[in-house]
Amino acid sequence: LTFGEFDALIDRTAAAMQRDGVGDKGAVAICAPSSIEYVTVFVAALRVGAAACPLAPSSTPEQLAAMVRDCAAGLLFVDDSASAALDGVAEKLTVKRIAPEGSANPSFASWLASEGSTPAKVEIDPDQPFNIIYSSGTTGTPKGIVQPHKMRWGHVRRAEALGYGPDSITVVSTPLYSNTTLVSLIPTLVRGGTIVLMRKFDARGFLDLSQKHRATHAMLVPVQYRRLMDLPDFDRFDLSSYRMKTCTSAPFPADLKADVLKRWPGGLVEIYGMTEGGGSCLLRAHEFPDKLHTVGQPAPGHDIRIVGEDGKELPRGQTGEVVGKSMSIMTGYHNQPKKTAEAEWYSPEGERFIRTGDVGRFDEDGFLVLGDRKKDMIITGGFNVYPSDIEAELAKHPAVAESAVVGIPSREWGETPAAFAGLREGQSAV
């Protein structure tokens, strides 16, 4: 699509949303694979002043229903598979469903307002919700992270330093419900660049598209970098057009960073931070090849501190919990003030910081070195997996008396869950 065609499609989508009662300060939920229609719905929600609420298709029907209710979505754009899963909890939902691509619900094309339609204009307040991204807590219960417009604008400004502009060509290969994706997709659109959208990542397909379209940017998680670099024919692809590559969402091994720097043209920046915002660190690996064991230094305008168990700030070199603040900070967890308060730390001056749950220290040069995580999550392929969720599923098996799930290192996934189960007397795992 050209930007003109995209703008016209957004207008028709936004007009249809207003026709169906979605207004300023409302919400629109989306649960579907990556597509042009998905991006259109997301941006159209912003155009009418509503919050876009992208939901993970991998969620259980109960979780999906809970998230749709929590954000009070006026419309739900959902593909056939997720729609079928929701049928089992249909009595809990009254929201109108639209199918971006599919047949179970009214189709996107038939639902759209007529050609030439435009929505009524709304004024956007920088503090109102831009999107609500659901990220499970330590219990695996979805929490809606409310990111205001000014937080997203902070991401765009940060991306300017990474070379995004009208000539940018960004290959988007991570799911559109992930904050990882949005921090590269949105700056590309805002700066008038080109998005090459992959429905689902595969290593060779990514390289083919990068070479074909002369890609300049990509945001990938560590497991994707590992799969790409492990391809026997990686070096035959022409990736000389790349200006900048970024990485976030999971630990990025130093040896993998070194391999990317050696064999893949262009800069490499690791971004350490949270969907909740607060503070981020940036490691410009191509500028500091001797600091690959770190996650870099605080980003410009970001304040990162280390606090002890007593909540007091620790001096450089000492290890404690990482907290941070910046203009890129969530409003809070939607409808969960207690959870919001638990995620906050206030400095002696009364400044609001967000707790990361990560343990770390600053080295003598001001680079952050991470240790273990306080949270009991497993990060596999850039996504959070909670032991309690897997343990709950194992408990349903008639042979299992008790179980414990831990994360173990994985070359392919970064981490992978391993379950240890105690069987009931007389039962077999076979």
Coordinates of C-alpha atoms in Angstrom, one line a residue:
L1 CA 0.0 0.0 0.0
T2 CA 1.0 3.6 -0.6
F3 CA 0.6 6.0 2.3
G4 CA -2.3 7.5 0.5
E5 CA -4.1 4.2 0.2
F6 CA -3.3 3.3 3.8
D7 CA -4.7 6.7 5.0
A8 CA -7.9 6.2 3.1
L9 CA -8.3 2.7 4.5
I10 CA -7.7 4.0 8.0
D11 CA -10.4 6.6 7.5
R12 CA -12.9 4.0 6.3
T13 CA -12.1 1.8 9.3
A14 CA -12.2 4.7 11.8
A15 CA -15.6 5.9 10.4
A16 CA -17.0 2.3 10.8
M17 CA -15.7 2.3 14.4
Q18 CA -17.5 5.5 15.2
R19 CA -20.6 4.3 13.4
D20 CA -20.6 1.2 15.7
G21 CA -20.3 3.4 18.8
V22 CA -16.5 3.3 19.5
G23 CA -15.7 6.8 20.5
D24 CA -12.9 8.9 22.1
K25 CA -11.4 7.2 25.2
G26 CA -12.9 3.8 24.1
A27 CA -11.1 0.6 23.3
V28 CA -10.7 -1.7 20.4
A29 CA -9.3 -5.3 20.9
I30 CA -7.4 -7.2 18.2
C31 CA -6.6 -10.9 18.3
A32 CA -5.3 -12.2 14.9
P33 CA -2.1 -13.0 13.0
S34 CA -0.1 -10.1 11.5
S35 CA -1.7 -8.5 8.4
I36 CA -2.2 -5.1 6.8
E37 CA -5.8 -5.2 8.1
Y38 CA -4.4 -5.6 11.7
V39 CA -2.1 -2.6 11.4
T40 CA -5.0 -0.6 9.8
V41 CA -7.4 -1.4 12.7
F42 CA -4.7 -0.5 15.3
V43 CA -4.0 2.9 13.7
A44 CA -7.8 3.6 13.1
A45 CA -8.4 3.0 16.8
L46 CA -5.9 5.8 17.5
R47 CA -7.6 8.0 15.0
V48 CA -10.9 7.9 16.9
G49 CA -9.2 8.5 20.2
A50 CA -9.6 4.9 21.4
A51 CA -6.9 2.6 22.9
A52 CA -5.7 -0.3 20.7
C53 CA -5.7 -3.5 22.7
P54 CA -3.6 -6.2 20.9
L55 CA -4.2 -9.7 22.4
A56 CA -2.0 -12.8 22.1
P57 CA -3.8 -15.6 20.1
S58 CA -1.9 -18.1 22.3
S59 CA -4.0 -17.0 25.3
T60 CA -6.5 -19.4 26.8
P61 CA -10.2 -18.7 26.0
E62 CA -10.7 -17.6 29.6
Q63 CA -7.8 -15.2 29.4
L64 CA -9.0 -13.7 26.1
A65 CA -12.5 -13.2 27.5
A66 CA -11.0 -11.6 30.7
M67 CA -8.8 -9.2 28.7
V68 CA -11.7 -8.2 26.4
R69 CA -13.9 -7.5 29.4
D70 CA -11.1 -5.7 31.3
C71 CA -10.4 -3.2 28.5
A72 CA -14.1 -2.8 27.8
A73 CA -13.6 -3.2 24.1
G74 CA -16.3 -1.8 21.9
L75 CA -15.2 -4.0 19.0
L76 CA -13.2 -7.2 18.8
F77 CA -11.3 -8.0 15.6
V78 CA -10.6 -11.7 15.8
D79 CA -9.5 -14.4 13.4
D80 CA -11.4 -17.7 12.9
S81 CA -9.3 -19.8 15.3
A82 CA -9.4 -17.4 18.2
S83 CA -13.1 -16.7 17.5
A84 CA -13.8 -20.5 17.7
A85 CA -12.0 -20.7 21.0
L86 CA -14.1 -17.8 22.4
D87 CA -17.3 -19.6 21.6
G88 CA -16.8 -21.7 24.7
V89 CA -16.9 -18.6 26.8
A90 CA -19.4 -16.7 24.6
E91 CA -21.8 -16.1 27.5
K92 CA -19.1 -13.9 29.1
L93 CA -18.8 -11.6 26.1
T94 CA -21.3 -9.3 24.3
V95 CA -18.8 -7.4 22.2
K96 CA -19.3 -7.4 18.4
R97 CA -16.7 -9.5 16.5
I98 CA -15.2 -8.6 13.1
A99 CA -12.9 -11.0 11.1
P100 CA -9.8 -9.2 9.6
E101 CA -9.5 -12.3 7.4
G102 CA -12.0 -15.1 7.7
S103 CA -15.6 -16.2 7.6
A104 CA -16.7 -16.9 11.2
N105 CA -17.7 -13.3 11.7
P106 CA -18.7 -10.4 9.5
S107 CA -15.6 -9.8 7.3
F108 CA -13.5 -6.7 7.5
A109 CA -14.3 -5.7 3.9
S110 CA -18.0 -6.0 4.4
W111 CA -17.9 -4.1 7.7
L112 CA -15.9 -1.1 6.4
A113 CA -17.5 2.2 5.8
S114 CA -18.1 3.2 2.2
E115 CA -15.2 4.5 0.1
G116 CA -14.5 8.1 0.8
S117 CA -15.8 8.0 4.3
T118 CA -13.9 10.0 7.0
P119 CA -14.3 9.9 10.8
A120 CA -15.2 12.8 13.0
K121 CA -12.0 14.4 14.3
V122 CA -11.0 14.1 17.9
E123 CA -8.4 15.9 20.0
I124 CA -5.8 13.6 21.6
D125 CA -4.5 14.3 25.1
P126 CA -0.8 13.1 25.5
D127 CA -1.8 11.3 28.7
Q128 CA -4.7 9.3 27.3
P129 CA -4.1 5.6 26.5
F130 CA -2.4 4.9 23.2
N131 CA -2.6 1.1 23.7
I132 CA -3.2 -1.5 26.4
I133 CA -0.8 -4.4 26.2
Y134 CA -1.5 -7.4 28.4
S135 CA 1.4 -9.0 30.1
S136 CA 1.0 -11.7 32.7
G137 CA 2.2 -11.1 36.2
T138 CA 4.0 -13.7 38.3
T139 CA 0.7 -15.6 38.7
G140 CA 0.1 -15.7 35.0
T141 CA -3.0 -13.5 35.3
P142 CA -3.1 -10.9 32.5
K143 CA -2.4 -7.4 33.5
G144 CA -3.2 -4.5 31.1
I145 CA -0.2 -2.2 30.8
V146 CA -1.6 1.2 29.8
Q147 CA 0.8 3.1 27.6
P148 CA -0.1 6.8 27.0
H149 CA 0.5 8.7 23.8
K150 CA 3.4 10.6 25.3
M151 CA 5.1 7.3 26.1
R152 CA 4.9 6.1 22.5
W153 CA 6.1 9.5 21.3
G154 CA 9.2 8.9 23.5
H155 CA 9.8 5.6 21.7
V156 CA 9.6 7.5 18.3
R157 CA 12.1 10.1 19.5
R158 CA 14.5 7.4 20.7
A159 CA 14.2 5.7 17.4
E160 CA 15.3 8.8 15.5
A161 CA 18.8 8.2 16.8
L162 CA 18.7 4.7 15.2
G163 CA 18.3 6.2 11.8
Y164 CA 14.5 5.7 11.1
G165 CA 13.3 8.0 8.3
P166 CA 11.4 8.2 5.0
D167 CA 14.0 5.9 3.4
S168 CA 13.8 3.3 6.1
I169 CA 12.7 -0.2 5.2
T170 CA 11.8 -2.3 8.2
V171 CA 11.2 -6.0 8.2
V172 CA 8.6 -6.8 10.9
S173 CA 8.8 -10.4 11.8
T174 CA 7.6 -10.5 15.5
P175 CA 3.8 -10.6 16.4
L176 CA 1.9 -7.4 16.4
Y177 CA 0.6 -7.9 19.9
S178 CA 4.1 -7.6 21.3
N179 CA 5.6 -4.3 22.5
T180 CA 8.9 -5.5 20.9
T181 CA 7.2 -5.1 17.5
L182 CA 5.5 -1.8 18.1
V183 CA 8.8 0.0 19.1
S184 CA 10.1 -0.5 15.6
L185 CA 6.8 -0.6 13.6
I186 CA 5.4 2.7 14.9
P187 CA 8.6 4.8 14.4
T188 CA 8.9 3.5 10.8
L189 CA 5.3 4.6 10.1
V190 CA 5.6 7.9 11.9
R191 CA 8.8 8.8 9.9
G192 CA 7.2 7.7 6.6
G193 CA 9.2 4.6 6.0
T194 CA 8.3 1.2 4.5
I195 CA 7.1 -1.8 6.5
V196 CA 7.7 -5.3 5.1
L197 CA 5.3 -7.4 7.2
M198 CA 5.9 -11.1 7.8
R199 CA 2.9 -13.1 8.8
K200 CA 5.1 -15.5 10.7
F201 CA 8.9 -15.6 11.2
D202 CA 11.1 -18.1 9.4
A203 CA 14.8 -17.6 9.2
R204 CA 15.4 -18.1 5.5
G205 CA 12.2 -16.2 4.6
F206 CA 13.4 -13.2 6.7
L207 CA 16.8 -13.2 4.8
D208 CA 15.1 -13.5 1.4
L209 CA 12.9 -10.5 2.2
S210 CA 15.8 -8.5 3.6
Q211 CA 17.8 -9.0 0.5
K212 CA 14.9 -8.5 -1.9
H213 CA 13.6 -5.2 -0.4
R214 CA 17.1 -3.9 0.6
A215 CA 16.0 -3.7 4.3
T216 CA 17.6 -1.0 6.5
H217 CA 16.1 -1.9 9.9
A218 CA 14.9 -4.9 11.9
M219 CA 13.9 -5.6 15.5
L220 CA 14.5 -9.2 16.5
V221 CA 14.6 -11.2 19.8
P222 CA 17.7 -13.3 20.6
V223 CA 16.2 -16.6 19.5
Q224 CA 15.6 -15.1 16.0
Y225 CA 19.2 -14.0 15.8
R226 CA 20.4 -17.4 16.9
R227 CA 18.3 -19.2 14.2
L228 CA 19.5 -16.7 11.5
M229 CA 23.2 -17.0 12.4
D230 CA 23.0 -20.8 12.6
L231 CA 21.8 -21.1 9.0
P232 CA 24.6 -22.8 7.0
D233 CA 24.1 -20.4 4.1
F234 CA 23.6 -17.2 6.1
D235 CA 26.7 -15.6 4.5
R236 CA 25.4 -15.9 1.0
F237 CA 22.7 -13.3 1.5
D238 CA 23.4 -9.7 0.7
L239 CA 22.5 -7.7 3.8
S240 CA 24.7 -4.7 3.0
S241 CA 21.7 -2.4 3.0
Y242 CA 21.2 -2.8 6.8
R243 CA 21.7 0.4 8.7
M244 CA 20.6 -0.7 12.2
K245 CA 19.5 -3.9 13.9
T246 CA 18.0 -3.9 17.4
C247 CA 17.3 -6.6 20.0
T248 CA 15.1 -6.8 23.1
S249 CA 12.8 -9.0 25.2
A250 CA 15.2 -11.6 26.5
P251 CA 18.9 -12.1 27.5
F252 CA 21.2 -11.6 24.5
P253 CA 24.3 -13.8 24.9
A254 CA 27.6 -12.0 24.4
D255 CA 28.9 -14.7 22.0
L256 CA 25.8 -14.2 19.8
K257 CA 26.2 -10.4 19.8
A258 CA 29.8 -10.9 18.7
D259 CA 28.8 -13.2 15.9
V260 CA 26.1 -10.7 14.6
L261 CA 28.7 -7.9 14.7
K262 CA 31.2 -10.0 12.7
R263 CA 29.0 -11.3 10.0
W264 CA 26.0 -8.9 9.6
P265 CA 26.6 -5.4 8.2
G266 CA 25.2 -2.3 10.1
G267 CA 25.0 -1.3 13.7
L268 CA 23.6 -3.5 16.5
V269 CA 21.8 -2.0 19.5
E270 CA 20.4 -4.0 22.4
I271 CA 17.5 -2.4 24.2
Y272 CA 17.0 -3.3 27.9
G273 CA 13.6 -2.3 29.3
M274 CA 10.1 -3.3 30.1
T275 CA 6.7 -3.0 28.4
E276 CA 5.7 -1.0 31.5
G277 CA 8.4 1.5 30.6
G278 CA 10.3 3.3 33.3
G279 CA 13.9 3.3 32.2
S280 CA 15.8 1.7 29.4
C281 CA 19.4 1.0 28.8
L282 CA 21.0 0.9 25.3
L283 CA 24.1 -1.1 24.3
R284 CA 25.5 0.1 21.0
A285 CA 27.4 -3.1 20.5
H286 CA 29.2 -1.9 17.4
E287 CA 30.7 1.0 19.4
F288 CA 31.4 -0.9 22.6
P289 CA 32.5 -4.4 21.5
D290 CA 34.3 -4.9 24.9
K291 CA 30.9 -4.5 26.8
L292 CA 28.9 -7.3 25.2
H293 CA 28.4 -8.9 28.6
T294 CA 26.4 -5.8 29.6
V295 CA 23.0 -4.3 28.5
G296 CA 24.6 -0.9 28.1
Q297 CA 24.1 2.5 29.6
P298 CA 20.9 4.4 30.5
A299 CA 19.3 5.8 27.4
P300 CA 19.3 9.7 27.0
G301 CA 16.7 11.1 29.5
H302 CA 16.4 7.8 31.4
D303 CA 17.3 7.5 35.1
I304 CA 18.3 4.0 36.1
R305 CA 19.1 3.2 39.7
I306 CA 19.9 0.2 41.9
V307 CA 17.9 -0.4 45.2
G308 CA 18.4 -2.8 48.0
E309 CA 15.9 -5.0 49.8
D310 CA 15.2 -2.1 52.2
G311 CA 14.2 0.1 49.3
K312 CA 17.2 2.4 49.6
E313 CA 19.4 3.3 46.7
L314 CA 22.7 1.5 46.4
P315 CA 26.0 3.0 45.2
R316 CA 27.7 2.0 41.9
G317 CA 29.2 -1.5 42.0
Q318 CA 26.7 -2.9 44.5
T319 CA 24.0 -5.4 43.4
G320 CA 20.3 -4.9 43.8
E321 CA 17.0 -4.5 42.0
V322 CA 17.0 -2.3 38.9
V323 CA 14.4 0.5 38.8
G324 CA 14.0 3.2 36.2
K325 CA 12.1 6.3 35.1
S326 CA 11.7 8.4 31.9
M327 CA 9.0 10.0 29.9
S328 CA 8.4 6.5 28.5
I329 CA 6.4 5.1 31.5
M330 CA 3.1 3.4 31.8
T331 CA 0.1 5.1 33.4
G332 CA -0.4 1.9 35.3
Y333 CA -2.0 -1.5 35.2
H334 CA -5.6 -1.2 33.9
N335 CA -8.1 -1.5 36.8
Q336 CA -5.4 -2.8 39.1
P337 CA -4.2 0.0 41.4
K338 CA -2.7 -2.5 43.9
K339 CA -0.5 -4.1 41.2
T340 CA 0.5 -0.7 39.9
A341 CA 1.6 0.3 43.4
E342 CA 3.6 -2.9 43.7
A343 CA 5.5 -2.0 40.5
E344 CA 6.5 1.5 41.7
W345 CA 9.4 2.8 43.6
Y346 CA 9.7 6.4 44.7
S347 CA 13.0 8.2 45.2
P348 CA 13.6 10.3 48.3
E349 CA 12.7 13.3 46.1
G350 CA 9.3 11.7 45.4
E351 CA 10.1 10.8 41.8
R352 CA 8.2 7.7 40.4
F353 CA 10.2 4.8 39.1
I354 CA 9.2 1.4 37.8
R355 CA 10.6 -1.8 39.4
T356 CA 12.0 -4.3 36.9
G357 CA 12.2 -7.3 39.1
D358 CA 15.8 -7.8 37.7
V359 CA 18.9 -7.9 39.7
G360 CA 22.0 -6.0 38.5
R361 CA 24.8 -3.6 39.1
F362 CA 26.6 -0.8 37.3
D363 CA 30.3 -1.4 36.4
E364 CA 33.0 1.2 36.7
D365 CA 32.1 2.7 33.3
G366 CA 28.4 3.0 34.1
F367 CA 27.3 -0.1 32.0
L368 CA 24.5 -2.2 33.6
V369 CA 25.4 -5.8 34.3
L370 CA 22.4 -8.0 34.9
G371 CA 22.4 -11.0 37.2
D372 CA 19.4 -13.2 38.1
R373 CA 15.7 -12.1 38.0
K374 CA 13.6 -11.7 41.1
K375 CA 10.5 -12.7 39.2
D376 CA 9.8 -16.4 38.7
M377 CA 9.3 -16.2 35.0
I378 CA 10.9 -18.1 32.2
I379 CA 11.7 -16.1 29.0
T380 CA 11.6 -18.4 26.0
G381 CA 11.8 -17.0 22.5
G382 CA 11.3 -13.5 23.8
F383 CA 8.1 -14.2 25.6
N384 CA 7.2 -14.8 29.3
V385 CA 6.2 -18.2 30.4
Y386 CA 5.1 -18.7 34.0
P387 CA 5.9 -21.9 35.8
S388 CA 2.5 -21.7 37.7
D389 CA 0.6 -21.9 34.4
I390 CA 2.4 -25.1 33.2
E391 CA 2.1 -26.6 36.7
A392 CA -1.6 -25.9 36.6
E393 CA -1.9 -27.8 33.3
L394 CA 0.2 -30.7 34.7
A395 CA -2.0 -30.9 37.7
K396 CA -5.0 -31.8 35.4
H397 CA -3.3 -35.1 34.5
P398 CA -4.7 -37.9 36.6
A399 CA -1.2 -39.4 37.1
V400 CA 0.4 -36.3 38.5
A401 CA 0.5 -35.7 42.2
E402 CA 2.7 -32.6 42.2
S403 CA 5.1 -30.8 39.8
A404 CA 7.6 -28.0 39.6
V405 CA 8.7 -26.2 36.5
V406 CA 12.0 -24.4 36.0
G407 CA 13.8 -22.7 33.2
I408 CA 16.9 -24.3 31.7
P409 CA 19.4 -22.7 29.2
S410 CA 18.5 -23.4 25.5
R411 CA 20.6 -22.5 22.5
E412 CA 17.5 -22.4 20.3
W413 CA 15.1 -20.6 22.6
G414 CA 17.3 -18.8 25.1
E415 CA 15.5 -20.6 27.9
T416 CA 13.1 -23.5 27.8
P417 CA 10.8 -24.8 30.6
A418 CA 11.6 -28.2 32.2
A419 CA 9.0 -29.9 34.3
F420 CA 9.6 -32.3 37.2
A421 CA 6.6 -34.3 38.2
G422 CA 5.8 -36.6 41.1
L423 CA 3.4 -39.3 40.2
R424 CA 0.5 -40.7 42.2
E425 CA 1.1 -44.1 43.7
G426 CA 0.6 -46.8 41.2
Q427 CA 0.5 -44.4 38.3
S428 CA 2.8 -44.4 35.2
A429 CA 3.9 -41.5 33.0
V430 CA 3.7 -43.7 29.9

